[in-house]
Amino acid sequence: MSRKIIIDCDPGQDDAVALLLAFASPEVDVLGIATVGGNVPLALTHRNARMMCDLAGCDVPVFAGCDKPMQRVLRTAEYIHGETGIDGIDVFEPKAPLQPQHGVDFIIETLLAADDSSVTLVPTGPLTNIGTVIDREPAVLPKIERIVLMGGAMREGGNRTPSAEFNILVDPEAADIVFRCGRPITQMGLDVTHQVLSTKDRVERIRALDNPVADATAGMLGFFERYDMSKYSAPGAPLHDPCTVAWLIKPELFTGKDCNVAIETRSDLTLGHTAVDFWHVTDRPKNVHWVYEVDSGGFYDLLTERLATYGETA
Ligand code: RIB
Ligand code: CA
């Protein structure tokens, strides 16, 4: 039976690939997409999400959520994703409509109407929408089966500051609410996402699928990779956000352990740091399944196999 999910994202090329993977995977049933200010401002993240719906030919409803963090100003990442947030493909005005309801209200309404532990939240951007949902309507908590998020780091260090990963840094107060909420969390931090590099042969294998969605994916990866390849002198860029969807489809590709993760919300120096108690040196609750290893070949096999389905005639 497919798992009901809500994807909360800030496309961003890697968020976009996570959407395309989810749309092509019967293991998940995407109830809706909420978008948030993050990699680029909200007006672009919801436009980019709707572009992916058009590309994939899917009618999943798209909602605009919060345009800035709960208490801070928005930091964006055009230096990685380009001014459009999705550089690497030609931007177009999508046919997929923007739903009139606010993304936070959509998530609250959907969860309140759901059975207990029946909906999985998949945030792949700053946690502003999810933190606001929990803060505004805690009655939703028993309805959340699990939160499978991309964010944070341990051994890998930060990617926006020496100690913080972008998604957590943008809205640490929202992240703190989410990590303290008591519902099961699976966390894909940089320690695992930096193992799934979009190397040349992997991108060429996707391009060779020769269908419009695979072409768009190869184009987006071709742009998205340039910043990280030069920063890390790596043979490809980390394909962060699709790790969340891949875990839902094929968890056996990943290795993790339950431990405590807490968020730094006060220090100017280490704001947004995810303190991962990997060796259980505190008595803090094990609130997170911290994922730290992945079969990267298997991950790209899965992604390529699912992108290939976009070329199959109906
Ligand atoms: O730090 C990587 C994360 O920040 C990814 O989700 C990327 O899309 C950006 O949102
Ligand atoms: Ca993202």
CSV table of C-alpha atoms and ligand atoms in Angstrom, one decimal:
chain,number,residue,atom,x,y,z
A,1,MET,CA,0.0,0.0,0.0
A,2,SER,CA,1.4,3.4,-0.9
A,3,ARG,CA,2.4,5.8,1.9
A,4,LYS,CA,0.5,9.1,2.0
A,5,ILE,CA,3.0,12.0,2.0
A,6,ILE,CA,3.1,15.8,1.9
A,7,ILE,CA,6.3,17.2,0.4
A,8,ASP,CA,7.4,20.6,1.8
A,9,CYS,CA,10.1,22.1,-0.4
A,10,ASP,CA,12.1,25.1,-1.7
A,11,PRO,CA,12.9,24.1,-5.3
A,12,GLY,CA,16.0,24.3,-5.9
A,13,GLN,CA,17.2,21.7,-8.4
A,14,ASP,CA,17.6,19.0,-5.8
A,15,ASP,CA,14.1,19.5,-4.5
A,16,ALA,CA,12.8,19.3,-8.1
A,17,VAL,CA,14.5,16.0,-8.6
A,18,ALA,CA,12.9,14.8,-5.3
A,19,LEU,CA,9.5,15.7,-6.7
A,20,LEU,CA,10.1,14.0,-10.0
A,21,LEU,CA,11.3,10.8,-8.1
A,22,ALA,CA,8.2,10.9,-5.9
A,23,PHE,CA,5.8,11.4,-8.8
A,24,ALA,CA,7.2,8.3,-10.5
A,25,SER,CA,7.1,6.0,-7.5
A,26,PRO,CA,3.9,4.1,-6.6
A,27,GLU,CA,5.3,3.5,-3.1
A,28,VAL,CA,4.3,7.1,-2.2
A,29,ASP,CA,1.0,9.0,-2.7
A,30,VAL,CA,1.8,12.7,-2.8
A,31,LEU,CA,-1.3,14.4,-1.3
A,32,GLY,CA,0.1,17.8,-2.0
A,33,ILE,CA,3.2,20.0,-2.2
A,34,ALA,CA,3.7,22.9,0.2
A,35,THR,CA,6.4,25.4,-0.8
A,36,VAL,CA,8.5,27.7,1.4
A,37,GLY,CA,11.0,30.5,1.0
A,38,GLY,CA,14.5,29.1,1.0
A,39,ASN,CA,16.9,28.5,-1.9
A,40,VAL,CA,15.0,31.3,-3.6
A,41,PRO,CA,12.0,33.5,-2.6
A,42,LEU,CA,8.6,31.8,-2.2
A,43,ALA,CA,7.2,33.2,-5.5
A,44,LEU,CA,9.9,31.2,-7.3
A,45,THR,CA,9.8,28.1,-5.2
A,46,HIS,CA,6.1,27.6,-5.9
A,47,ARG,CA,6.5,28.4,-9.6
A,48,ASN,CA,9.3,25.9,-9.8
A,49,ALA,CA,7.3,23.2,-8.0
A,50,ARG,CA,4.4,23.8,-10.4
A,51,MET,CA,6.9,23.5,-13.4
A,52,MET,CA,7.8,20.0,-12.2
A,53,CYS,CA,4.1,19.1,-12.0
A,54,ASP,CA,3.7,20.2,-15.7
A,55,LEU,CA,6.9,18.4,-16.7
A,56,ALA,CA,5.8,15.2,-15.0
A,57,GLY,CA,2.2,15.5,-16.2
A,58,CYS,CA,0.9,15.2,-12.7
A,59,ASP,CA,-1.9,17.1,-11.0
A,60,VAL,CA,-0.7,17.1,-7.4
A,61,PRO,CA,-1.9,20.4,-5.8
A,62,VAL,CA,0.8,23.0,-5.1
A,63,PHE,CA,0.4,25.5,-2.2
A,64,ALA,CA,2.5,28.5,-1.2
A,65,GLY,CA,3.5,28.5,2.5
A,66,CYS,CA,5.6,30.9,4.5
A,67,ASP,CA,7.7,33.4,2.6
A,68,LYS,CA,10.2,33.9,5.5
A,69,PRO,CA,11.4,32.2,8.7
A,70,MET,CA,9.3,32.4,11.9
A,71,GLN,CA,11.5,35.0,13.6
A,72,ARG,CA,14.3,35.9,11.2
A,73,VAL,CA,14.9,37.3,7.8
A,74,LEU,CA,15.1,34.9,4.9
A,75,ARG,CA,18.6,33.8,3.6
A,76,THR,CA,18.5,32.5,0.0
A,77,ALA,CA,21.0,30.6,-2.1
A,78,GLU,CA,21.0,31.9,-5.6
A,79,TYR,CA,24.8,31.5,-5.7
A,80,ILE,CA,24.1,27.7,-5.8
A,81,HIS,CA,20.8,27.4,-7.6
A,82,GLY,CA,20.9,30.4,-9.9
A,83,GLU,CA,18.5,33.4,-10.0
A,84,THR,CA,15.5,31.3,-11.1
A,85,GLY,CA,16.3,28.7,-8.4
A,86,ILE,CA,16.1,26.0,-11.1
A,87,ASP,CA,18.8,27.1,-13.6
A,88,GLY,CA,19.8,24.4,-16.0
A,89,ILE,CA,16.4,24.2,-17.7
A,90,ASP,CA,14.4,26.8,-19.6
A,91,VAL,CA,11.9,28.4,-17.2
A,92,PHE,CA,8.3,28.6,-18.3
A,93,GLU,CA,5.0,29.8,-16.8
A,94,PRO,CA,3.4,26.5,-15.6
A,95,LYS,CA,-0.1,25.5,-16.3
A,96,ALA,CA,-0.4,23.8,-12.9
A,97,PRO,CA,-2.3,26.3,-10.8
A,98,LEU,CA,-1.2,27.7,-7.4
A,99,GLN,CA,-3.9,26.6,-4.9
A,100,PRO,CA,-5.5,29.6,-3.1
A,101,GLN,CA,-5.1,28.0,0.4
A,102,HIS,CA,-2.0,28.8,2.4
A,103,GLY,CA,0.4,25.8,2.6
A,104,VAL,CA,0.3,25.8,6.4
A,105,ASP,CA,-3.5,25.7,6.4
A,106,PHE,CA,-3.4,22.9,3.8
A,107,ILE,CA,-1.1,20.8,5.9
A,108,ILE,CA,-3.1,21.4,9.1
A,109,GLU,CA,-6.5,20.7,7.4
A,110,THR,CA,-5.1,17.5,5.7
A,111,LEU,CA,-3.6,16.2,9.0
A,112,LEU,CA,-6.7,17.0,11.1
A,113,ALA,CA,-8.8,15.0,8.7
A,114,ALA,CA,-6.4,12.1,8.6
A,115,ASP,CA,-6.3,8.9,10.7
A,116,ASP,CA,-3.6,8.7,13.4
A,117,SER,CA,-0.1,8.1,12.1
A,118,SER,CA,-1.2,8.1,8.5
A,119,VAL,CA,0.6,10.9,6.8
A,120,THR,CA,4.4,11.3,6.4
A,121,LEU,CA,5.8,14.8,6.1
A,122,VAL,CA,8.8,15.2,3.8
A,123,PRO,CA,10.4,18.6,4.3
A,124,THR,CA,13.4,19.3,2.0
A,125,GLY,CA,13.8,23.1,2.7
A,126,PRO,CA,13.8,25.3,5.8
A,127,LEU,CA,11.3,24.0,8.3
A,128,THR,CA,9.3,27.2,8.6
A,129,ASN,CA,6.0,25.6,7.3
A,130,ILE,CA,6.3,22.5,9.5
A,131,GLY,CA,7.3,24.4,12.6
A,132,THR,CA,4.4,26.8,12.1
A,133,VAL,CA,1.9,23.9,11.6
A,134,ILE,CA,3.0,22.3,14.9
A,135,ASP,CA,3.1,25.6,16.8
A,136,ARG,CA,-0.3,26.7,15.5
A,137,GLU,CA,-2.2,23.4,15.8
A,138,PRO,CA,-0.5,20.7,18.0
A,139,ALA,CA,-3.6,18.5,17.6
A,140,VAL,CA,-2.0,17.5,14.2
A,141,LEU,CA,0.9,15.6,15.9
A,142,PRO,CA,-0.8,12.2,16.4
A,143,LYS,CA,-1.7,12.2,12.7
A,144,ILE,CA,2.0,12.5,11.6
A,145,GLU,CA,3.4,9.0,10.8
A,146,ARG,CA,6.9,10.3,10.5
A,147,ILE,CA,8.9,13.4,9.4
A,148,VAL,CA,11.6,12.5,6.8
A,149,LEU,CA,13.7,15.6,6.4
A,150,MET,CA,16.8,16.8,4.6
A,151,GLY,CA,18.9,19.0,6.9
A,152,GLY,CA,21.7,19.3,9.4
A,153,ALA,CA,25.1,17.8,9.6
A,154,MET,CA,27.5,16.0,12.0
A,155,ARG,CA,31.0,15.0,10.8
A,156,GLU,CA,30.5,16.8,7.5
A,157,GLY,CA,30.3,20.3,9.1
A,158,GLY,CA,28.1,23.0,7.8
A,159,ASN,CA,27.6,24.2,4.2
A,160,ARG,CA,26.4,27.7,4.9
A,161,THR,CA,28.5,28.4,8.0
A,162,PRO,CA,31.2,26.3,9.5
A,163,SER,CA,28.7,24.6,11.8
A,164,ALA,CA,25.3,24.8,10.1
A,165,GLU,CA,23.6,23.3,7.1
A,166,PHE,CA,21.4,25.7,5.1
A,167,ASN,CA,17.9,24.3,5.8
A,168,ILE,CA,18.3,24.3,9.5
A,169,LEU,CA,20.3,27.6,9.6
A,170,VAL,CA,17.5,29.5,7.7
A,171,ASP,CA,15.0,28.8,10.4
A,172,PRO,CA,16.5,27.3,13.6
A,173,GLU,CA,13.5,28.2,15.7
A,174,ALA,CA,11.2,26.2,13.4
A,175,ALA,CA,13.7,23.3,13.3
A,176,ASP,CA,13.8,23.4,17.2
A,177,ILE,CA,10.0,23.0,17.3
A,178,VAL,CA,10.1,20.1,14.8
A,179,PHE,CA,13.0,18.2,16.5
A,180,ARG,CA,11.2,18.5,19.9
A,181,CYS,CA,7.7,17.6,18.6
A,182,GLY,CA,7.9,13.9,19.7
A,183,ARG,CA,7.0,12.4,16.4
A,184,PRO,CA,9.4,9.9,14.7
A,185,ILE,CA,12.0,11.8,12.6
A,186,THR,CA,14.3,10.4,9.9
A,187,GLN,CA,17.1,12.9,9.2
A,188,MET,CA,19.2,13.0,6.0
A,189,GLY,CA,22.0,15.3,6.9
A,190,LEU,CA,25.1,16.3,4.8
A,191,ASP,CA,26.9,13.3,6.2
A,192,VAL,CA,24.8,11.0,3.9
A,193,THR,CA,23.8,13.4,1.1
A,194,HIS,CA,27.5,14.1,0.4
A,195,GLN,CA,27.8,10.5,-0.5
A,196,VAL,CA,25.3,10.7,-3.5
A,197,LEU,CA,27.4,12.7,-5.9
A,198,SER,CA,26.0,13.5,-9.4
A,199,THR,CA,29.1,12.3,-11.2
A,200,LYS,CA,29.5,12.7,-14.9
A,201,ASP,CA,28.7,9.1,-15.8
A,202,ARG,CA,25.6,9.1,-13.6
A,203,VAL,CA,24.3,12.3,-15.2
A,204,GLU,CA,25.1,11.0,-18.7
A,205,ARG,CA,23.2,7.8,-17.8
A,206,ILE,CA,20.2,9.9,-16.9
A,207,ARG,CA,20.5,12.0,-20.1
A,208,ALA,CA,20.7,8.8,-22.2
A,209,LEU,CA,17.2,7.9,-21.1
A,210,ASP,CA,16.1,10.4,-23.7
A,211,ASN,CA,12.8,11.5,-22.3
A,212,PRO,CA,11.8,15.1,-21.4
A,213,VAL,CA,11.9,14.6,-17.6
A,214,ALA,CA,15.3,12.9,-17.7
A,215,ASP,CA,16.6,15.6,-20.0
A,216,ALA,CA,15.4,18.3,-17.6
A,217,THR,CA,17.0,16.4,-14.7
A,218,ALA,CA,20.3,16.1,-16.4
A,219,GLY,CA,20.1,19.8,-17.3
A,220,MET,CA,19.4,20.8,-13.7
A,221,LEU,CA,22.1,18.6,-12.3
A,222,GLY,CA,24.6,20.0,-14.9
A,223,PHE,CA,24.0,23.5,-13.4
A,224,PHE,CA,23.5,22.7,-9.8
A,225,GLU,CA,26.8,20.7,-9.5
A,226,ARG,CA,29.2,23.4,-10.5
A,227,TYR,CA,29.3,25.3,-7.2
A,228,ASP,CA,29.8,22.2,-5.0
A,229,MET,CA,32.2,20.5,-7.4
A,230,SER,CA,34.5,23.5,-7.2
A,231,LYS,CA,34.0,24.1,-3.4
A,232,TYR,CA,34.7,20.5,-2.5
A,233,SER,CA,36.9,19.6,-5.5
A,234,ALA,CA,34.5,16.7,-5.9
A,235,PRO,CA,33.5,14.7,-9.0
A,236,GLY,CA,29.9,15.7,-8.6
A,237,ALA,CA,27.4,17.5,-6.5
A,238,PRO,CA,25.5,16.0,-3.5
A,239,LEU,CA,21.9,15.3,-4.5
A,240,HIS,CA,20.5,16.2,-1.1
A,241,ASP,CA,16.7,16.2,-1.2
A,242,PRO,CA,15.9,13.0,-3.2
A,243,CYS,CA,17.5,11.0,-0.4
A,244,THR,CA,14.3,11.6,1.6
A,245,VAL,CA,12.1,10.1,-1.1
A,246,ALA,CA,14.6,7.3,-1.8
A,247,TRP,CA,14.5,6.3,1.9
A,248,LEU,CA,10.7,6.0,1.7
A,249,ILE,CA,10.9,3.9,-1.4
A,250,LYS,CA,14.0,1.7,-0.6
A,251,PRO,CA,15.1,2.2,3.0
A,252,GLU,CA,17.5,-0.7,2.7
A,253,LEU,CA,19.8,1.5,0.7
A,254,PHE,CA,20.5,3.5,3.8
A,255,THR,CA,22.1,3.0,7.2
A,256,GLY,CA,21.3,5.0,10.3
A,257,LYS,CA,20.9,4.8,14.1
A,258,ASP,CA,18.5,6.4,16.6
A,259,CYS,CA,20.1,9.2,18.6
A,260,ASN,CA,19.3,12.6,20.0
A,261,VAL,CA,19.6,15.6,17.8
A,262,ALA,CA,19.2,19.1,19.2
A,263,ILE,CA,19.2,22.5,17.4
A,264,GLU,CA,21.4,25.5,18.4
A,265,THR,CA,19.1,28.6,18.4
A,266,ARG,CA,21.0,31.1,20.5
A,267,SER,CA,24.7,31.2,19.6
A,268,ASP,CA,25.7,33.6,16.8
A,269,LEU,CA,28.7,31.5,16.1
A,270,THR,CA,27.0,28.1,15.8
A,271,LEU,CA,23.4,29.1,15.1
A,272,GLY,CA,21.5,26.3,13.3
A,273,HIS,CA,24.0,23.6,14.3
A,274,THR,CA,22.5,20.1,14.7
A,275,ALA,CA,24.1,18.6,17.8
A,276,VAL,CA,24.0,14.8,16.9
A,277,ASP,CA,24.5,12.7,20.1
A,278,PHE,CA,25.8,9.8,18.0
A,279,TRP,CA,27.6,8.1,20.9
A,280,HIS,CA,24.7,8.7,23.4
A,281,VAL,CA,26.9,10.7,25.8
A,282,THR,CA,23.8,12.5,27.1
A,283,ASP,CA,20.5,11.3,28.5
A,284,ARG,CA,18.5,13.3,25.9
A,285,PRO,CA,15.8,11.3,24.1
A,286,LYS,CA,16.6,9.5,20.9
A,287,ASN,CA,14.3,11.7,18.8
A,288,VAL,CA,15.9,11.1,15.4
A,289,HIS,CA,16.8,8.2,13.2
A,290,TRP,CA,20.1,9.7,12.0
A,291,VAL,CA,21.1,8.4,8.6
A,292,TYR,CA,24.8,8.3,7.9
A,293,GLU,CA,25.5,5.9,5.1
A,294,VAL,CA,24.0,5.1,1.7
A,295,ASP,CA,24.6,2.7,-1.2
A,296,SER,CA,25.1,5.6,-3.7
A,297,GLY,CA,25.2,3.3,-6.7
A,298,GLY,CA,21.9,1.8,-5.6
A,299,PHE,CA,20.5,5.3,-5.1
A,300,TYR,CA,21.3,6.3,-8.6
A,301,ASP,CA,20.1,3.0,-10.0
A,302,LEU,CA,16.7,3.7,-8.3
A,303,LEU,CA,16.6,7.3,-9.5
A,304,THR,CA,17.5,6.4,-13.1
A,305,GLU,CA,15.0,3.5,-13.2
A,306,ARG,CA,12.2,5.8,-12.0
A,307,LEU,CA,13.1,8.6,-14.4
A,308,ALA,CA,13.1,6.0,-17.2
A,309,THR,CA,9.3,5.4,-16.5
A,310,TYR,CA,8.6,9.0,-17.8
A,311,GLY,CA,9.5,7.7,-21.3
A,312,GLU,CA,7.2,4.8,-21.2
A,313,THR,CA,4.2,5.3,-23.5
A,314,ALA,CA,0.9,5.3,-21.5
B,1,RIB,O1,21.9,22.2,2.4
B,1,RIB,C1,21.2,21.6,1.3
B,1,RIB,C2,19.7,21.9,1.4
B,1,RIB,O2,19.5,23.3,1.3
B,1,RIB,C3,19.0,21.3,0.2
B,1,RIB,O3,17.6,21.0,0.6
B,1,RIB,C4,18.9,22.4,-0.8
B,1,RIB,O4,17.8,22.3,-1.7
B,1,RIB,C5,18.8,23.6,0.1
B,1,RIB,O5,17.4,23.7,0.4
B,2,CA,CA,15.8,22.0,-0.6
